[in-house]
Structure formats: C-alpha cells, structure tokens
Coordinates of C-alpha atoms in Angstrom, one line a residue:
Chain A
M4 CA -12.7 -9.5 -24.4
P5 CA -12.8 -11.8 -21.1
S6 CA -16.4 -13.1 -20.0
Q7 CA -18.2 -11.5 -17.4
D8 CA -17.4 -14.8 -15.3
E9 CA -13.6 -14.6 -15.9
I10 CA -13.5 -10.8 -14.9
F11 CA -15.7 -12.0 -12.0
E12 CA -12.7 -14.6 -11.1
K13 CA -9.7 -12.4 -11.2
V14 CA -11.6 -10.4 -9.6
R15 CA -12.4 -12.6 -6.6
G16 CA -8.5 -13.6 -6.7
V17 CA -7.4 -9.9 -5.7
L18 CA -10.0 -9.5 -3.1
V19 CA -9.2 -13.0 -1.6
D20 CA -5.6 -11.8 -1.4
A21 CA -6.2 -8.0 -0.9
L22 CA -8.4 -8.9 1.9
G23 CA -7.6 -12.0 3.4
V24 CA -11.0 -13.7 2.9
D25 CA -12.4 -16.8 1.7
D26 CA -13.6 -17.1 -2.0
D27 CA -16.8 -18.5 -1.2
E28 CA -16.9 -15.0 0.4
V29 CA -16.6 -13.0 -2.1
E30 CA -20.0 -12.5 -4.4
L31 CA -20.8 -10.7 -7.1
E32 CA -23.4 -8.8 -4.7
S33 CA -21.0 -8.8 -1.6
T34 CA -20.3 -5.3 -0.2
L35 CA -16.6 -4.9 -0.2
I36 CA -16.7 -2.6 3.7
G37 CA -20.0 -4.2 4.9
D38 CA -19.4 -8.0 3.9
L39 CA -15.6 -8.3 3.3
G40 CA -14.3 -6.0 5.4
A41 CA -12.5 -3.5 3.5
E42 CA -10.7 -0.4 5.5
S43 CA -9.8 2.7 3.0
I44 CA -6.4 1.6 2.9
D45 CA -7.3 -1.8 1.4
F46 CA -8.8 0.5 -1.8
L47 CA -5.4 1.2 -2.7
D48 CA -4.0 -2.1 -2.6
I49 CA -7.1 -3.6 -4.9
V50 CA -6.4 -1.2 -7.4
F51 CA -2.7 -2.0 -7.8
Q52 CA -3.6 -5.6 -8.0
L53 CA -6.2 -4.9 -10.4
D54 CA -3.9 -3.4 -12.4
K55 CA -1.6 -6.2 -12.5
A56 CA -4.3 -8.6 -13.2
F57 CA -5.9 -7.0 -15.9
G58 CA -2.7 -5.2 -17.0
I59 CA -4.2 -1.5 -17.1
Q60 CA -3.7 1.6 -15.2
I61 CA -6.9 2.3 -13.0
P62 CA -7.3 5.5 -11.1
R63 CA -8.1 5.2 -7.8
A64 CA -10.1 7.9 -7.9
E65 CA -12.4 6.6 -10.8
L66 CA -13.0 3.4 -9.7
F67 CA -13.8 4.4 -6.0
P68 CA -14.4 8.1 -5.8
E69 CA -13.9 10.2 -2.8
N70 CA -16.4 12.4 -0.9
L71 CA -19.6 11.2 -2.5
A72 CA -21.4 12.7 0.1
N73 CA -20.2 16.0 0.3
A74 CA -22.8 18.1 2.6
E75 CA -20.6 21.4 1.7
A76 CA -21.9 20.8 -2.1
G77 CA -25.5 20.3 -0.7
F78 CA -25.4 16.7 -1.4
V79 CA -26.7 16.1 1.9
K80 CA -29.4 17.2 3.9
D81 CA -30.2 15.7 7.4
G82 CA -28.4 12.3 6.6
V83 CA -29.8 11.9 3.6
V84 CA -28.2 12.6 0.1
T85 CA -30.0 14.8 -2.3
E86 CA -30.7 14.2 -5.4
A87 CA -28.5 16.7 -6.9
G88 CA -25.9 14.3 -5.0
I89 CA -27.4 11.3 -6.5
A90 CA -27.1 12.3 -10.0
E91 CA -23.6 13.2 -9.3
M92 CA -23.1 9.8 -8.2
K93 CA -24.6 8.5 -11.3
E94 CA -22.2 10.9 -13.4
K95 CA -19.2 9.7 -11.3
M96 CA -19.9 6.1 -10.7
P97 CA -21.9 4.9 -14.1
H98 CA -20.3 1.6 -12.7
A99 CA -22.0 1.3 -9.3
D100 CA -26.0 0.6 -8.9
V101 CA -26.9 3.9 -7.9
D102 CA -30.4 3.6 -8.1
K103 CA -30.6 0.8 -6.0
F104 CA -28.8 3.2 -3.2
A105 CA -31.4 5.7 -4.3
A106 CA -34.2 3.8 -2.8
D107 CA -32.9 4.3 0.4
P108 CA -30.3 7.4 0.0
K109 CA -29.1 7.3 3.6
V110 CA -25.4 8.5 3.8
S111 CA -24.9 5.5 6.3
N112 CA -25.6 3.4 3.2
V113 CA -23.3 4.7 0.5
A114 CA -20.4 2.5 1.6
D115 CA -22.7 -0.2 0.1
L116 CA -22.3 0.9 -3.3
F117 CA -18.9 -1.2 -3.4
T118 CA -19.9 -3.8 -4.2
V119 CA -18.3 -6.6 -6.0
K120 CA -19.7 -5.7 -9.2
M121 CA -19.5 -2.5 -9.1
I122 CA -15.8 -3.3 -9.8
C123 CA -16.2 -6.3 -12.5
N124 CA -18.6 -3.6 -14.2
F125 CA -15.7 -1.1 -13.9
I126 CA -13.3 -3.9 -15.2
A127 CA -15.5 -4.6 -18.2
S128 CA -16.3 -1.0 -19.1
K129 CA -12.5 -0.6 -19.3
L130 CA -11.5 -3.7 -21.7
G131 CA -14.7 -3.1 -24.2
Chain B
M9 CA 18.4 9.0 18.3
R10 CA 16.8 8.3 14.6
W11 CA 14.2 5.6 13.7
F12 CA 17.0 4.4 11.0
W13 CA 16.9 0.7 10.2
V14 CA 19.2 0.9 7.3
D15 CA 22.8 1.8 7.1
R16 CA 23.6 2.8 3.7
F17 CA 22.7 2.2 0.4
I18 CA 25.1 0.6 -2.2
E19 CA 23.2 0.5 -4.9
F20 CA 20.2 2.9 -6.4
E21 CA 18.6 2.8 -9.9
P22 CA 16.2 5.8 -9.5
G23 CA 12.7 4.1 -10.1
V24 CA 13.3 0.7 -10.1
R25 CA 16.1 -1.1 -8.0
A26 CA 17.6 -0.1 -4.6
K27 CA 19.9 -2.0 -2.5
S28 CA 20.9 -1.1 1.2
V29 CA 22.7 -2.6 4.1
K30 CA 22.0 -3.0 7.8
N31 CA 25.1 -4.4 9.8
V32 CA 23.5 -5.7 12.7
S33 CA 25.4 -5.3 15.9
L34 CA 25.2 -7.5 19.1
S35 CA 25.6 -3.7 21.0
E36 CA 22.1 -3.0 19.6
E37 CA 19.6 -2.7 22.5
H38 CA 17.0 -4.8 21.6
M39 CA 19.2 -7.6 20.9
H40 CA 19.5 -8.1 24.7
D41 CA 16.0 -9.1 25.4
H42 CA 15.3 -10.5 21.6
F43 CA 16.1 -13.2 23.0
P44 CA 18.3 -13.4 26.2
G45 CA 21.0 -15.9 25.5
Y46 CA 19.6 -16.2 21.9
P47 CA 20.1 -12.9 20.2
V48 CA 18.1 -12.6 17.0
M49 CA 16.9 -9.7 14.6
P50 CA 13.7 -9.1 15.5
H51 CA 11.7 -9.6 12.2
S52 CA 9.8 -6.1 12.7
L53 CA 12.5 -4.6 12.5
M54 CA 13.9 -6.5 9.8
L55 CA 10.5 -5.1 8.0
E56 CA 11.0 -1.5 8.8
G57 CA 13.9 -1.9 7.1
M58 CA 12.8 -3.2 4.1
A59 CA 9.9 -0.6 4.0
Q60 CA 12.5 2.0 4.7
T61 CA 14.4 0.6 1.2
G62 CA 11.4 0.5 -0.6
G63 CA 10.1 3.8 0.4
I64 CA 13.0 6.1 -0.1
L65 CA 12.9 3.9 -3.8
L66 CA 9.3 5.2 -3.8
G67 CA 10.1 8.9 -2.8
Q68 CA 12.9 9.4 -5.1
T69 CA 10.8 9.1 -7.5
H70 CA 9.1 12.5 -6.7
N71 CA 12.1 13.8 -5.2
F72 CA 10.3 13.1 -1.7
S73 CA 7.8 16.2 -2.6
S74 CA 4.9 13.7 -0.5
L75 CA 5.2 12.0 2.7
I76 CA 5.5 8.5 2.3
F77 CA 3.7 5.9 4.5
L78 CA 4.0 2.3 5.2
A79 CA 0.5 1.3 4.8
K80 CA 0.1 -2.5 3.8
V81 CA 2.2 -5.3 4.0
P82 CA -0.1 -7.9 1.9
K83 CA 2.6 -10.3 2.2
V84 CA 5.8 -11.2 4.4
V85 CA 7.8 -14.2 5.3
Y86 CA 11.0 -15.3 7.4
H87 CA 13.0 -17.5 6.1
K88 CA 15.8 -17.4 8.6
H89 CA 16.9 -16.2 11.6
V90 CA 19.3 -12.9 11.3
R91 CA 22.3 -12.9 14.3
P92 CA 24.5 -10.7 15.5
G93 CA 27.7 -10.1 13.1
D94 CA 25.3 -10.6 9.8
Q95 CA 24.9 -8.1 7.6
I96 CA 21.8 -7.7 6.1
V97 CA 21.6 -6.5 2.3
Y98 CA 17.8 -5.4 1.4
T99 CA 16.9 -5.1 -2.3
A100 CA 13.6 -3.3 -3.5
T101 CA 12.2 -3.1 -6.9
L102 CA 9.4 -0.8 -7.3
E103 CA 6.3 -2.3 -8.8
D104 CA 4.2 0.4 -9.4
A105 CA 4.4 4.4 -8.6
R106 CA 1.4 6.5 -8.9
E107 CA 0.1 10.1 -7.0
E108 CA -1.7 7.9 -4.6
G109 CA 0.8 5.6 -3.4
G110 CA 3.1 2.7 -4.9
V111 CA 3.9 -0.9 -4.4
T112 CA 7.8 -2.5 -3.5
D113 CA 8.8 -5.9 -3.6
V114 CA 11.8 -6.2 -1.3
K115 CA 14.1 -9.5 -0.7
A116 CA 16.6 -9.7 2.1
H117 CA 19.6 -11.5 1.9
V118 CA 22.4 -12.4 4.4
G119 CA 25.5 -13.7 2.0
D120 CA 23.7 -16.0 -1.0
E121 CA 20.9 -16.7 2.0
L122 CA 17.0 -14.9 1.7
V123 CA 16.4 -14.7 4.9
A124 CA 12.8 -12.8 4.3
E125 CA 10.6 -11.1 1.8
A126 CA 7.9 -8.8 1.4
Q127 CA 5.2 -6.9 -0.6
I128 CA 5.0 -3.6 0.5
V129 CA 2.0 -1.4 -0.5
F130 CA 2.9 2.8 0.6
A131 CA 0.4 5.9 0.8
Q132 CA 1.7 9.1 -0.5
L133 CA 0.3 12.5 1.3
S134 CA 0.7 15.9 1.5
P135 CA 1.7 17.3 5.3
D136 CA -1.4 18.3 4.5
E137 CA -3.7 15.5 4.0
A138 CA -1.4 13.6 6.8
G139 CA -2.7 16.4 9.1
I140 CA 1.2 17.2 10.2
P141 CA 1.5 20.0 12.0
K142 CA 2.8 23.5 10.3
N143 CA 5.6 24.1 12.2
I144 CA 7.0 20.2 12.0
N145 CA 9.5 20.2 8.8
Q146 CA 9.7 17.1 7.5
D147 CA 12.3 18.3 5.1
N148 CA 15.0 18.2 7.5
V149 CA 14.5 14.5 7.6
V150 CA 13.9 13.6 3.9
A151 CA 16.7 16.5 3.0
N152 CA 19.4 15.8 5.3
A153 CA 18.9 12.1 6.5
L154 CA 17.7 10.1 4.2
A155 CA 19.8 11.9 1.3
Q156 CA 23.1 11.5 3.1
L157 CA 22.0 7.2 2.8
I158 CA 21.8 7.7 -0.9
E159 CA 24.9 9.9 -1.4
G160 CA 27.9 8.4 -3.2
T161 CA 25.4 5.5 -4.4
T162 CA 26.4 4.1 -7.6
G163 CA 23.4 3.9 -9.8
D164 CA 24.3 1.0 -11.8

C-alpha cells in the first residue's frame, strides 16, 4: 500500500490535470470547489482520472455523494443541516471531516466538505 | 439540417473502438468565411466530429438507452490544417464507460498524418435528468440517424 504522501502526490497530479491548477495550489486542506474552482462536471473527470492513477474502480456517488443537504428528507432546517442530516453525512462520507462541518453546519458550507484530504482518505480506505 | 460532423462509420468494434470519416468539401458554407481565401476546416467542428465518433461508441454500449452529453474536453491538440478535399478519419477508443458517463481518446488522421487528438469526457443522463420535455422524442435521432451511420459497418 502506498504511503499517505504517495497518495497525495498522485491525487495532486490528477487535480492539476483535471482542474488546470498549479501544483502549489493543491494542498491537503484545499477545498475542491472554493479553493480549486471545481465544477460539477469536473467531479466525473476526477473520478475517471483517479481510477486510472490508482488502478481501482471508484463509484462517483461514493466519493462525491449528491443531495447531501436534502430538505425533503428532513436534513435541513432554516438553511442549517440538522443533526439527522449530519448523522447521514457521517454515514455516507466517512472519508470527510464531518465534525469540522458540524461546528458551523450551514447548507452553504456543505461544499467545503469536498477537500483534497477527503479524496486522499477515500483512496487510502479503498487501497487499505 | 442535422448537426452531423461525421459522414459514415467505417469500422465499429462495440465497446472498444470506432472509426468514422468526414469528407471536407469546399461547398460547406463555413469554409467560405473560415478563412476568406484560405479555407480551413474549423477546429471546433473537428472536435464535434471527434465527440460524435466517441459519443456514439459510448452510447452503443448501452444501446443508446440514455443521452450522451459532451461534458468536458480535458485535452485537445491540433497538429495541422485540414483543407477542402481532405478526408478526415476519426479513430475513437473507449477508455472508460460506466453508468454516469465515459471517456474516449480520439485521433484524427488525414492519410497517414495525425491532424488532431483529443480526450473527451461524456456524461450520461436520462431524458428526465437532462430536462428534456416529454413531447420531444430523442429516439428519432438515435434510432434513425445514428443507427444508419453505423449500419453496414464491419466490426473487425
């Protein structure tokens, strides 16, 4: 199994390619949407490239779940993700830092769950 | 007018590889302004031809049951001008295909010369997801037009 540094280097290469950013812009704590300018269609490209880089098949919905802040399911109230919603996130995204999000669980912060570190954690769990 | 930028498939190996041709004619209107006195096949339309070749290769893997959209072109390089009278051969290989979409690598040759190459990412959506009104029947386009392009193509 590759080390965390090796995983990060490969993930960084994928993001540099997929998002057209510079090497030094990609840090573990960078958010994909806010810091690196990813758009929804980039997620598909990222998944394809990660597959290739690591030789594994990654289901997009597992790495990047959709409808995380689903109001109909009772996961959102007044623009804030409810406790039930946070529990759901923890289950769906064990690779993300949901505790950090829970400190200020505004719906507008959901996108910040998608970080470079989240991808690295996910890959490590798949390779482990 | 239909938005077709390939004329015919000449090889079709389902799920693996497809080859199509586009005959470039001086009578095509865009050649008159692109450029006056020096007609060149526009790169954007070559990319469309590459995407159609790769898109049909991908769509065929699930019998065109969902709609294929060109989502992203991570890489494209044009090497040479393509002029009236040239025949472009697009060769698409399927790199990845899954429920949400796929990736193809496409090369464009005129004779032995590589004139362009691209990597193209497609998204696959149902008509509902794509927001296509219920009264518009996409089957017509796929079943008639695209199938005719593939018909008679050998799968060697």
